Short mmCIF file of C-alpha atoms and ligand atoms in Angstrom, two decimals:
data_model
loop_
_atom_site.label_atom_id
_atom_site.label_comp_id
_atom_site.label_asym_id
_atom_site.label_seq_id
_atom_site.Cartn_x
_atom_site.Cartn_y
_atom_site.Cartn_z
CA UNK D 1 111.33 -166.31 -11.18
CA UNK D 2 111.16 -169.48 -13.17
CA UNK D 3 112.40 -172.52 -11.31
CA UNK D 4 113.25 -175.51 -13.44
CA UNK D 5 111.57 -178.80 -12.64
CA UNK D 6 114.76 -180.47 -11.43
CA UNK D 7 115.69 -177.60 -9.14
CA UNK D 8 112.16 -177.42 -7.80
CA UNK D 9 112.42 -181.10 -6.96
CA UNK D 10 115.60 -180.48 -4.94
CA UNK D 11 114.09 -177.55 -3.08
CA UNK D 12 110.95 -179.53 -2.34
CA UNK D 13 113.03 -182.41 -1.02
CA UNK D 14 114.91 -180.03 1.25
CA UNK D 15 111.69 -178.53 2.57
CA UNK D 16 110.15 -181.97 3.07
CA UNK D 17 113.21 -183.10 5.01
CA UNK D 18 112.75 -180.38 7.63
CA UNK D 19 111.58 -182.07 10.77
CA UNK D 20 107.99 -181.35 11.65
CA UNK D 21 108.85 -180.02 15.06
CA UNK D 22 111.32 -177.35 14.01
CA UNK D 23 110.39 -174.20 12.17
CA UNK D 24 112.21 -173.11 9.07
CA UNK D 25 112.22 -170.08 6.85
CA UNK D 26 112.42 -169.47 3.15
CA UNK D 27 114.42 -166.44 2.06
CA UNK D 28 114.31 -165.10 -1.47
CA UNK D 29 117.18 -162.81 -2.48
CA UNK D 30 116.66 -160.82 -5.63
CA UNK D 31 119.38 -158.73 -7.30
CA UNK D 32 118.03 -155.62 -8.92
CA UNK D 33 119.57 -154.15 -12.05
CA UNK D 34 121.44 -157.24 -13.29
CA UNK D 35 119.87 -156.91 -16.73
CA UNK D 36 120.95 -153.27 -17.01
CA UNK D 37 124.45 -154.18 -15.82
CA UNK D 38 124.70 -156.94 -18.42
CA UNK D 39 123.56 -154.57 -21.15
CA UNK D 40 126.16 -152.04 -20.04
CA UNK D 41 129.20 -154.17 -19.24
CA UNK D 42 128.46 -157.50 -20.87
CA UNK D 43 127.25 -160.89 -19.74
CA UNK D 44 130.45 -161.77 -17.87
CA UNK D 45 130.22 -158.75 -15.60
CA UNK D 46 126.57 -159.49 -14.72
CA UNK D 47 127.38 -163.13 -14.06
CA UNK D 48 130.46 -162.22 -11.97
CA UNK D 49 128.35 -160.00 -9.73
CA UNK D 50 125.78 -162.75 -9.19
CA UNK D 51 128.54 -165.22 -8.34
CA UNK D 52 130.23 -162.80 -5.94
CA UNK D 53 126.83 -162.31 -4.30
CA UNK D 54 126.40 -166.06 -3.89
CA UNK D 55 129.83 -166.29 -2.27
CA UNK D 56 129.07 -163.55 0.20
CA UNK D 57 125.67 -165.06 1.01
CA UNK D 58 127.48 -168.27 1.86
CA UNK D 59 129.79 -166.38 4.23
CA UNK D 60 126.99 -164.46 5.92
CA UNK D 61 124.58 -167.34 6.49
CA UNK D 62 124.99 -170.45 8.62
CA UNK D 63 126.57 -173.59 7.13
CA UNK D 64 123.23 -175.42 7.41
CA UNK D 65 121.41 -172.80 5.34
CA UNK D 66 120.92 -174.05 1.78
CA UNK D 67 121.35 -171.64 -1.09
CA UNK D 68 119.97 -172.28 -4.58
CA UNK D 69 120.23 -170.11 -7.63
CA UNK D 70 116.61 -170.08 -8.65
CA UNK D 71 116.84 -167.56 -11.51
CA UNK D 72 119.57 -165.52 -13.30
CA UNK D 73 119.16 -162.77 -10.70
CA UNK D 74 117.68 -164.63 -7.75
CA UNK D 75 118.57 -166.99 -4.91
CA UNK D 76 116.25 -169.16 -2.88
CA UNK D 77 117.52 -170.04 0.58
CA UNK D 78 116.14 -172.56 3.03
CA UNK D 79 116.85 -171.53 6.64
CA UNK D 80 116.39 -174.70 8.69
CA UNK D 81 115.85 -174.99 12.44
CA UNK D 82 114.84 -171.47 13.37
CA UNK D 83 114.20 -171.04 17.10
CA UNK D 84 111.75 -168.25 16.39
CA UNK D 85 110.56 -166.03 13.60
CA UNK D 86 112.89 -163.44 15.03
CA UNK D 87 115.90 -165.57 14.11
CA UNK D 88 114.76 -165.65 10.49
CA UNK D 89 114.35 -161.92 10.56
CA UNK D 90 117.83 -161.52 12.05
CA UNK D 91 119.28 -163.57 9.21
CA UNK D 92 117.54 -161.41 6.60
CA UNK D 93 118.69 -158.20 8.26
CA UNK D 94 122.23 -159.54 8.50
CA UNK D 95 122.23 -160.20 4.76
CA UNK D 96 121.09 -156.63 4.07
CA UNK D 97 123.74 -155.22 6.40
CA UNK D 98 126.60 -157.30 4.98
CA UNK D 99 125.76 -156.16 1.49
CA UNK D 100 126.13 -152.51 2.38
CA UNK D 101 129.86 -152.83 1.60
CA UNK D 102 130.78 -153.18 -2.08
CA UNK D 103 131.84 -156.50 -3.64
CA UNK D 104 134.98 -156.85 -5.66
CA UNK D 105 133.84 -157.88 -9.15
CA UNK D 106 136.50 -158.28 -11.84
CA UNK D 107 138.71 -155.82 -9.96
CA UNK D 108 135.91 -153.25 -9.67
CA UNK D 109 133.94 -152.37 -6.53
CA UNK D 110 130.26 -153.06 -7.13
CA UNK D 111 127.19 -152.70 -4.94
CA UNK D 112 124.53 -155.32 -5.56
CA UNK D 113 121.04 -153.97 -4.84
CA UNK D 114 119.18 -156.64 -2.91
CA UNK D 115 115.49 -157.13 -2.31
CA UNK D 116 114.54 -159.84 0.17
CA UNK D 117 111.38 -161.76 0.96
CA UNK D 118 110.95 -164.02 3.94
CA UNK D 119 108.29 -166.67 4.56
CA UNK D 120 107.95 -169.05 7.46
CA UNK D 121 106.86 -172.63 7.45
CA UNK D 122 103.44 -173.29 8.84
CA UNK D 123 102.03 -176.69 9.69
CA UNK D 124 100.57 -177.08 6.21
CA UNK D 125 103.82 -176.29 4.39
CA UNK D 126 105.56 -179.49 5.26
CA UNK D 127 103.06 -181.16 2.98
CA UNK D 128 103.10 -178.48 0.31
CA UNK D 129 106.50 -176.88 -0.40
CA UNK D 130 105.20 -175.07 -3.46
CA UNK D 131 102.71 -173.20 -1.36
CA UNK D 132 105.51 -171.84 0.80
CA UNK D 133 107.57 -170.85 -2.24
CA UNK D 134 104.56 -169.07 -3.75
CA UNK D 135 103.99 -167.14 -0.52
CA UNK D 136 107.61 -166.00 -0.52
CA UNK D 137 107.36 -165.06 -4.20
CA UNK D 138 104.31 -162.90 -3.75
CA UNK D 139 105.99 -161.16 -0.82
CA UNK D 140 108.94 -160.47 -3.11
CA UNK D 141 106.62 -158.98 -5.73
CA UNK D 142 105.21 -156.69 -3.09
CA UNK D 143 108.68 -155.64 -1.95
CA UNK D 144 109.77 -154.86 -5.52
CA UNK D 145 106.62 -152.89 -6.26
CA UNK D 146 106.82 -150.84 -3.09
CA UNK D 147 110.60 -150.43 -3.23
CA UNK D 148 111.13 -152.09 0.14
CA UNK D 149 114.33 -153.96 0.85
CA UNK D 150 112.56 -156.68 2.82
CA UNK D 151 109.02 -158.03 2.79
CA UNK D 152 107.50 -160.70 4.98
CA UNK D 153 104.92 -163.13 3.77
CA UNK D 154 101.91 -162.41 5.95
CA UNK D 155 99.86 -165.49 6.42
CA UNK D 156 98.74 -168.08 8.87
CA UNK D 157 101.90 -167.43 10.84
CA UNK D 158 100.72 -164.16 12.30
CA UNK D 159 100.93 -165.82 15.72
CA UNK D 160 104.61 -166.41 15.24
CA UNK D 161 105.19 -162.73 14.76
CA UNK D 162 102.94 -161.85 17.61
CA UNK D 163 105.00 -164.12 19.84
CA UNK D 164 108.18 -162.31 18.88
CA UNK D 165 106.54 -158.95 19.48
CA UNK D 166 105.33 -160.16 22.85
CA UNK D 167 108.88 -161.13 23.74
CA UNK D 168 109.99 -157.59 22.83
CA UNK D 169 107.04 -156.09 24.70
CA UNK D 170 108.16 -157.86 27.85
CA UNK D 171 111.69 -156.54 27.50
CA UNK D 172 110.53 -153.02 26.60
CA UNK D 173 107.86 -152.85 29.30
CA UNK D 174 105.01 -152.41 26.83
CA UNK D 175 102.57 -154.30 29.05
CA UNK D 176 100.59 -152.59 31.76
CA UNK D 177 98.33 -153.50 34.64
CA UNK D 178 94.78 -152.54 35.54
CA UNK D 179 92.98 -153.28 38.78
CA UNK D 180 89.37 -154.34 39.17
CA UNK D 181 87.66 -153.93 42.55
CA UNK D 182 86.24 -156.87 44.50
CA UNK D 183 83.43 -155.81 46.79
CA UNK D 184 82.34 -157.37 50.07
CA UNK D 185 78.62 -157.91 49.49
CA UNK D 186 77.57 -157.29 53.10
CA UNK D 187 79.54 -154.10 53.75
CA UNK D 188 79.62 -152.98 50.07
CA UNK D 189 83.26 -152.02 50.56
CA UNK D 190 86.15 -152.77 48.22
CA UNK D 191 88.23 -155.29 50.12
CA UNK D 192 90.48 -156.47 47.32
CA UNK D 193 91.56 -155.75 43.75
CA UNK D 194 92.34 -158.18 40.94
CA UNK D 195 95.31 -157.24 38.77
CA UNK D 196 94.71 -157.78 35.04
CA UNK D 197 97.45 -157.49 32.42
CA UNK D 198 97.00 -155.26 29.37
CA UNK D 199 98.97 -155.17 26.12
CA UNK D 200 98.67 -152.13 23.91
CA UNK D 201 101.00 -152.96 21.06
CA UNK D 202 102.23 -150.19 18.81
CA UNK D 203 101.92 -152.54 15.85
CA UNK D 204 98.85 -154.64 16.65
CA UNK D 205 96.67 -152.39 18.82
CA UNK D 206 95.04 -153.69 21.98
CA UNK D 207 95.37 -157.44 22.45
CA UNK D 208 93.13 -159.22 24.95
CA UNK D 209 94.91 -161.01 27.81
CA UNK D 210 93.17 -164.28 27.05
CA UNK D 211 94.92 -164.16 23.66
CA UNK D 212 98.39 -162.99 24.62
CA UNK D 213 98.60 -165.23 27.64
CA UNK D 214 97.86 -168.25 25.46
CA UNK D 215 100.48 -167.00 23.00
CA UNK D 216 103.00 -166.58 25.80
CA UNK D 217 102.39 -170.14 26.91
CA UNK D 218 102.84 -171.51 23.40
CA UNK D 219 106.07 -169.56 22.98
CA UNK D 220 107.45 -170.79 26.30
CA UNK D 221 107.25 -167.25 27.67
CA UNK D 222 104.96 -168.02 30.59
CA UNK D 223 107.74 -167.89 33.21
CA UNK D 224 109.00 -164.58 31.83
CA UNK D 225 105.49 -163.15 31.74
CA UNK D 226 104.91 -164.23 35.33
CA UNK D 227 108.17 -162.72 36.52
CA UNK D 228 107.24 -159.50 34.79
CA UNK D 229 103.64 -159.38 35.97
CA UNK D 230 104.28 -160.31 39.61
CA UNK D 231 106.82 -157.51 39.89
CA UNK D 232 104.84 -154.97 37.90
CA UNK D 233 101.73 -155.69 39.97
CA UNK D 234 103.46 -155.56 43.34
CA UNK D 235 105.26 -152.36 42.38
CA UNK D 236 101.88 -150.65 41.86
CA UNK D 237 100.14 -152.40 44.71
CA UNK D 238 102.82 -151.65 47.38
CA UNK D 239 102.10 -147.88 47.60
CA UNK D 240 98.32 -148.56 47.43
CA UNK D 241 98.59 -150.88 50.40
CA UNK D 242 100.58 -148.34 52.41
CA UNK D 243 97.57 -146.02 52.12
CA UNK D 244 95.02 -148.79 52.69
CA UNK D 245 96.57 -151.63 54.67
CA UNK D 246 93.34 -153.68 54.57
CA UNK D 247 93.22 -153.77 50.76
CA UNK D 248 94.25 -157.13 49.33
CA UNK D 249 95.50 -157.88 45.83
CA UNK D 250 94.87 -160.86 43.54
CA UNK D 251 97.24 -162.07 40.83
CA UNK D 252 96.36 -164.58 38.11
CA UNK D 253 98.85 -167.40 37.64
CA UNK D 254 99.12 -168.99 34.25
CA UNK D 255 98.51 -172.78 34.31
CA UNK D 256 101.98 -173.52 32.92
CA UNK D 257 103.65 -171.55 35.67
CA UNK D 258 101.43 -172.70 38.46
CA UNK D 259 102.52 -176.31 38.14
CA UNK D 260 106.20 -175.40 37.97
CA UNK D 261 108.25 -176.21 41.02
CA UNK D 262 109.70 -173.26 42.87
CA UNK D 263 106.84 -170.90 42.16
CA UNK D 264 106.21 -170.43 45.87
CA UNK D 265 109.83 -169.34 46.36
CA UNK D 266 109.55 -166.84 43.55
CA UNK D 267 106.36 -165.35 45.02
CA UNK D 268 107.82 -165.17 48.54
CA UNK D 269 110.93 -163.43 47.24
CA UNK D 270 108.88 -160.85 45.35
CA UNK D 271 106.71 -160.18 48.42
CA UNK D 272 109.83 -159.65 50.52
CA UNK D 273 111.28 -157.20 47.99
CA UNK D 274 108.14 -155.07 48.04
CA UNK D 275 107.55 -155.41 51.77
CA UNK D 276 104.12 -156.97 51.42
CA UNK D 277 102.83 -159.52 53.97
CA UNK D 278 101.78 -162.78 52.27
CA UNK D 279 98.22 -162.65 53.64
CA UNK D 280 97.60 -159.53 51.51
CA UNK D 281 98.09 -161.53 48.33
CA UNK D 282 95.67 -163.93 46.64
CA UNK D 283 96.88 -166.13 43.81
CA UNK D 284 94.21 -167.10 41.29
CA UNK D 285 94.49 -170.40 39.44
CA UNK D 286 91.79 -171.62 37.07
CA UNK D 287 89.79 -174.69 37.89
CA UNK D 288 90.84 -176.21 34.57
CA UNK D 289 94.53 -175.78 35.40
CA UNK D 290 94.07 -177.27 38.85
CA UNK D 291 92.15 -180.25 37.52
CA UNK D 292 94.73 -180.97 34.85
CA UNK D 293 96.80 -182.84 37.42
CA UNK D 294 94.86 -182.78 40.70
CA UNK D 295 97.51 -184.58 42.76
CA UNK D 296 100.28 -182.22 41.72
CA UNK D 297 98.00 -179.18 42.07
CA UNK D 298 97.00 -180.19 45.53
CA UNK D 299 100.65 -180.29 46.61
CA UNK D 300 101.45 -176.99 44.85
CA UNK D 301 98.47 -175.26 46.45
CA UNK D 302 99.60 -176.58 49.81
CA UNK D 303 103.12 -175.16 49.30
CA UNK D 304 101.67 -171.82 48.31
CA UNK D 305 99.32 -171.76 51.30
CA UNK D 306 102.23 -172.63 53.58
CA UNK D 307 103.90 -169.36 52.59
CA UNK D 308 100.82 -167.55 53.92
CA UNK D 309 99.29 -166.32 50.66
CA UNK D 310 95.62 -166.89 49.86
CA UNK D 311 94.59 -169.03 46.91
CA UNK D 312 91.49 -168.71 44.71
CA UNK D 313 90.11 -171.24 42.25
CA UNK D 314 89.18 -169.08 39.25
CA UNK D 315 86.48 -169.63 36.62
CA UNK D 316 84.84 -172.32 38.71
CA UNK D 317 82.15 -174.22 36.80
CA UNK D 318 84.04 -174.19 33.50
CA UNK D 319 86.08 -177.27 34.28
CA UNK D 320 85.15 -180.70 35.48
CA UNK D 321 85.99 -180.67 39.14
CA UNK D 322 85.78 -183.89 40.99
CA UNK D 323 84.41 -183.17 44.42
CA UNK D 324 86.75 -185.73 45.92
CA UNK D 325 89.67 -183.56 44.87
CA UNK D 326 88.01 -180.24 45.52
CA UNK D 327 87.74 -181.25 49.16
CA UNK D 328 91.51 -181.58 49.36
CA UNK D 329 92.41 -178.31 47.66
CA UNK D 330 93.55 -175.92 50.36
CA UNK D 331 92.06 -172.90 48.55
CA UNK D 332 90.57 -169.92 50.38
CA UNK D 333 88.19 -168.68 47.67
CA UNK D 334 86.00 -170.14 44.97
CA UNK D 335 85.39 -167.73 42.09
CA UNK D 336 82.17 -168.66 40.30
CA UNK D 337 82.63 -168.24 36.55
CA UNK D 338 80.94 -165.25 34.99
CA UNK D 339 79.08 -167.41 32.46
CA UNK D 340 76.79 -168.47 35.36
CA UNK D 341 76.64 -165.10 37.12
CA UNK D 342 76.07 -162.64 34.28
CA UNK D 343 72.76 -164.19 33.08
CA UNK D 344 71.36 -164.68 36.60
CA UNK D 345 68.80 -161.86 36.51
CA UNK D 346 66.85 -163.39 33.64
CA UNK D 347 67.67 -167.08 34.04
CA UNK D 348 66.28 -169.10 36.97
CA UNK D 349 68.49 -172.10 36.11
CA UNK D 350 71.65 -169.97 36.28
CA UNK D 351 70.46 -168.72 39.68
CA UNK D 352 69.97 -172.28 40.86
CA UNK D 353 73.47 -173.24 39.73
CA UNK D 354 75.07 -170.21 41.40
CA UNK D 355 73.18 -170.98 44.61
CA UNK D 356 74.62 -174.51 44.61
CA UNK D 357 78.12 -173.28 43.88
CA UNK D 358 77.94 -170.84 46.80
CA UNK D 359 76.86 -173.83 48.90
CA UNK D 360 79.84 -175.87 47.72
CA UNK D 361 82.25 -173.02 48.56
CA UNK D 362 80.88 -172.63 52.07
CA UNK D 363 80.76 -176.35 52.62
CA UNK D 364 84.48 -176.47 51.81
CA UNK D 365 85.25 -173.47 54.05
CA UNK D 366 85.96 -171.17 51.15
CA UNK D 367 84.68 -167.67 50.44
CA UNK D 368 82.25 -167.53 47.51
CA UNK D 369 83.19 -164.89 44.92
CA UNK D 370 80.88 -164.08 42.00
CA UNK D 371 82.54 -162.78 38.80
CA UNK D 372 80.74 -160.87 36.05
CA UNK D 373 78.12 -159.01 38.10
CA UNK D 374 76.72 -156.60 35.55
CA UNK D 375 73.53 -155.29 37.21
CA UNK D 376 71.88 -154.48 40.53
CA UNK D 377 69.35 -157.33 40.30
CA UNK D 378 72.15 -159.89 40.14
CA UNK D 379 73.86 -158.29 43.11
CA UNK D 380 70.61 -158.45 45.09
CA UNK D 381 70.18 -162.15 44.27
CA UNK D 382 73.77 -162.84 45.32
CA UNK D 383 73.25 -161.00 48.61
CA UNK D 384 70.11 -163.02 49.29
CA UNK D 385 72.02 -166.27 48.51
CA UNK D 386 74.75 -165.43 51.02
CA UNK D 387 77.53 -164.92 48.48
CA UNK D 388 80.52 -163.19 50.09
CA UNK D 389 82.29 -161.17 47.39
CA UNK D 390 81.22 -159.72 44.04
CA UNK D 391 83.21 -158.49 41.06
CA UNK D 392 81.91 -157.09 37.79
CA UNK D 393 81.20 -154.08 35.62
CA UNK D 394 78.29 -153.09 37.85
CA UNK D 395 80.74 -152.61 40.73
CA UNK D 396 83.72 -151.32 38.77
CA UNK D 397 85.55 -152.07 35.55
CA UNK D 398 89.28 -152.79 35.47
CA UNK D 399 90.96 -149.37 35.95
CA UNK D 400 94.30 -147.62 36.33
CA UNK D 401 95.70 -146.76 39.76
CA UNK D 402 94.64 -143.06 39.83
CA UNK D 403 91.02 -143.98 39.10
CA UNK D 404 91.15 -146.77 41.66
CA UNK D 405 92.51 -144.36 44.29
CA UNK D 406 89.63 -141.98 43.64
CA UNK D 407 87.18 -144.81 44.03
CA UNK D 408 88.79 -145.99 47.27
CA UNK D 409 88.95 -142.46 48.73
CA UNK D 410 85.25 -141.99 47.97
CA UNK D 411 84.40 -144.99 50.14
CA UNK D 412 86.54 -143.80 53.09
P1 C2E U 1 89.84 -163.77 34.96
O1 C2E U 1 90.96 -163.96 35.90
O2 C2E U 1 88.63 -164.59 35.17
O3 C2E U 1 89.49 -162.21 35.02
C1 C2E U 1 88.18 -161.69 34.92
C2 C2E U 1 87.91 -161.24 33.51
O4 C2E U 1 86.54 -160.88 33.41
C3 C2E U 1 88.69 -159.99 33.10
O5 C2E U 1 88.90 -160.08 31.72
C4 C2E U 1 87.69 -158.88 33.42
O6 C2E U 1 87.95 -157.70 32.70
C5 C2E U 1 86.41 -159.55 33.00
N1 C2E U 1 85.24 -158.99 33.67
C6 C2E U 1 85.16 -158.45 34.91
N2 C2E U 1 83.92 -158.07 35.20
C7 C2E U 1 83.15 -158.37 34.13
C8 C2E U 1 81.75 -158.21 33.84
O7 C2E U 1 80.95 -157.73 34.61
N3 C2E U 1 81.34 -158.66 32.62
C9 C2E U 1 82.19 -159.21 31.71
N4 C2E U 1 81.71 -159.61 30.55
N5 C2E U 1 83.51 -159.37 31.96
C10 C2E U 1 83.99 -158.96 33.16
P2 C2E U 1 90.30 -159.80 31.07
O8 C2E U 1 90.98 -158.66 31.75
O9 C2E U 1 90.06 -159.73 29.61
O10 C2E U 1 91.13 -161.10 31.42
C11 C2E U 1 90.80 -162.32 30.88
C12 C2E U 1 91.58 -163.43 31.52
O11 C2E U 1 92.96 -163.32 31.20
C13 C2E U 1 91.52 -163.41 33.04
O12 C2E U 1 90.33 -164.00 33.45
C14 C2E U 1 92.75 -164.19 33.40
O13 C2E U 1 92.49 -165.56 33.33
C15 C2E U 1 93.70 -163.84 32.30
N6 C2E U 1 94.65 -162.81 32.78
C16 C2E U 1 94.52 -161.48 32.88
N7 C2E U 1 95.65 -160.91 33.37
C17 C2E U 1 96.52 -161.91 33.60
C18 C2E U 1 97.88 -161.98 34.10
O14 C2E U 1 98.52 -160.99 34.46
N8 C2E U 1 98.45 -163.23 34.16
C19 C2E U 1 97.76 -164.34 33.80
N9 C2E U 1 98.38 -165.53 33.91
N10 C2E U 1 96.51 -164.32 33.34
C20 C2E U 1 95.88 -163.13 33.24
MG1 MG U 2 91.19 -164.10 37.75
MG1 MG U 3 87.57 -165.66 36.07
#
């Protein structure tokens, strides 16, 4: 493709005019075999096919999409205001589908053979349109070489794709749940389990929850993810609880969702559906999320507590809690972050910090929970310090329900 200077200027202006906040795509449409057609039937026939293609592209795409003829056998299309990468992909697939029927060219039915390449704007493209065009062009080269009808420019926008796949994963139930035991340090019995989400994607492999939960939040999927996870967790927990009525369950709430009004209603409704009493459920919210807006958090925690569920402040020590506020948080548990607990055995300072945090928890009438207990020495220190609950690889990794059942039966 050789874009003339004037045309390049127009395309650049169009790209630069895209507002920073909205995403846009760049679609390259290449017609294969135009040269052969021209050699066979003459220049007019080749040109007529390209023009008929342009007309149909205009019918298929949205009125705001801008189509340029960037070469004798190629179109460059700016797709403004895409809600997600998926919308760009839908547009490309629609083009391919609509061109499966022949075009009428000079009274003859003709099938243009299209190859498409799609690139998405990233933050840096607004400043450098040529970079975006080059990415689309190299994707097109790849598609032509490998005989694919559509190629995507893979680049800094991997997250965008991941977000779309996550959306699909939620719909297709590709996520799963594991449970990690929480052990009462005095009795050494499992009194509760923490539910942890897992995503094994067919395309991307295993993706850590810390990553896909952040992605979900960026993509505005946090409410959907919460709806999915609360139900998926309670569905697995309900039969467990029927066998072991004392066993409690903890669910992590994403910061975005936690501060949303109506969350307590959603939780109560889910508990009612699964026939689970509220006191069997603990909701975990990170210290950082709670401290983001302490006044609002305090009220939200109060609403949640009023429904009867327990509330834990997760990853304590990572954030910057003000003790004034901490005093007013109606939480039932303080979960000491694993970055303090895991090194305890070999680090006197870490031990000192954990000892103070256990003191804070008890002072505020909360249970002290230590996360990240990886060895027996740490557990012994925690017992000596009066910590209430421990969680960590030494006591049990996150596991599926059958394995958990085995573990729980062994302790009966
Ligand atoms: P978290 O709530 O603090 O969960 C504890 C994390 O520590 C889990 O990581 C667990 O596998 C890991 N862990 C447990 N024991 C040990 C240990 O002894 N050593 C070490 N090194 N790690 C240990 P995971 O499953 O990767 O989850 C990471 C975070 O993702 C969680 O941290 C939680 O904040 C979030 N998360 C997980 N599932 C969900 C979910 O369904 N919804 C939401 N909103 N967040 C979730
Ligand atoms: Mg947690
Ligand atoms: Mg934690």
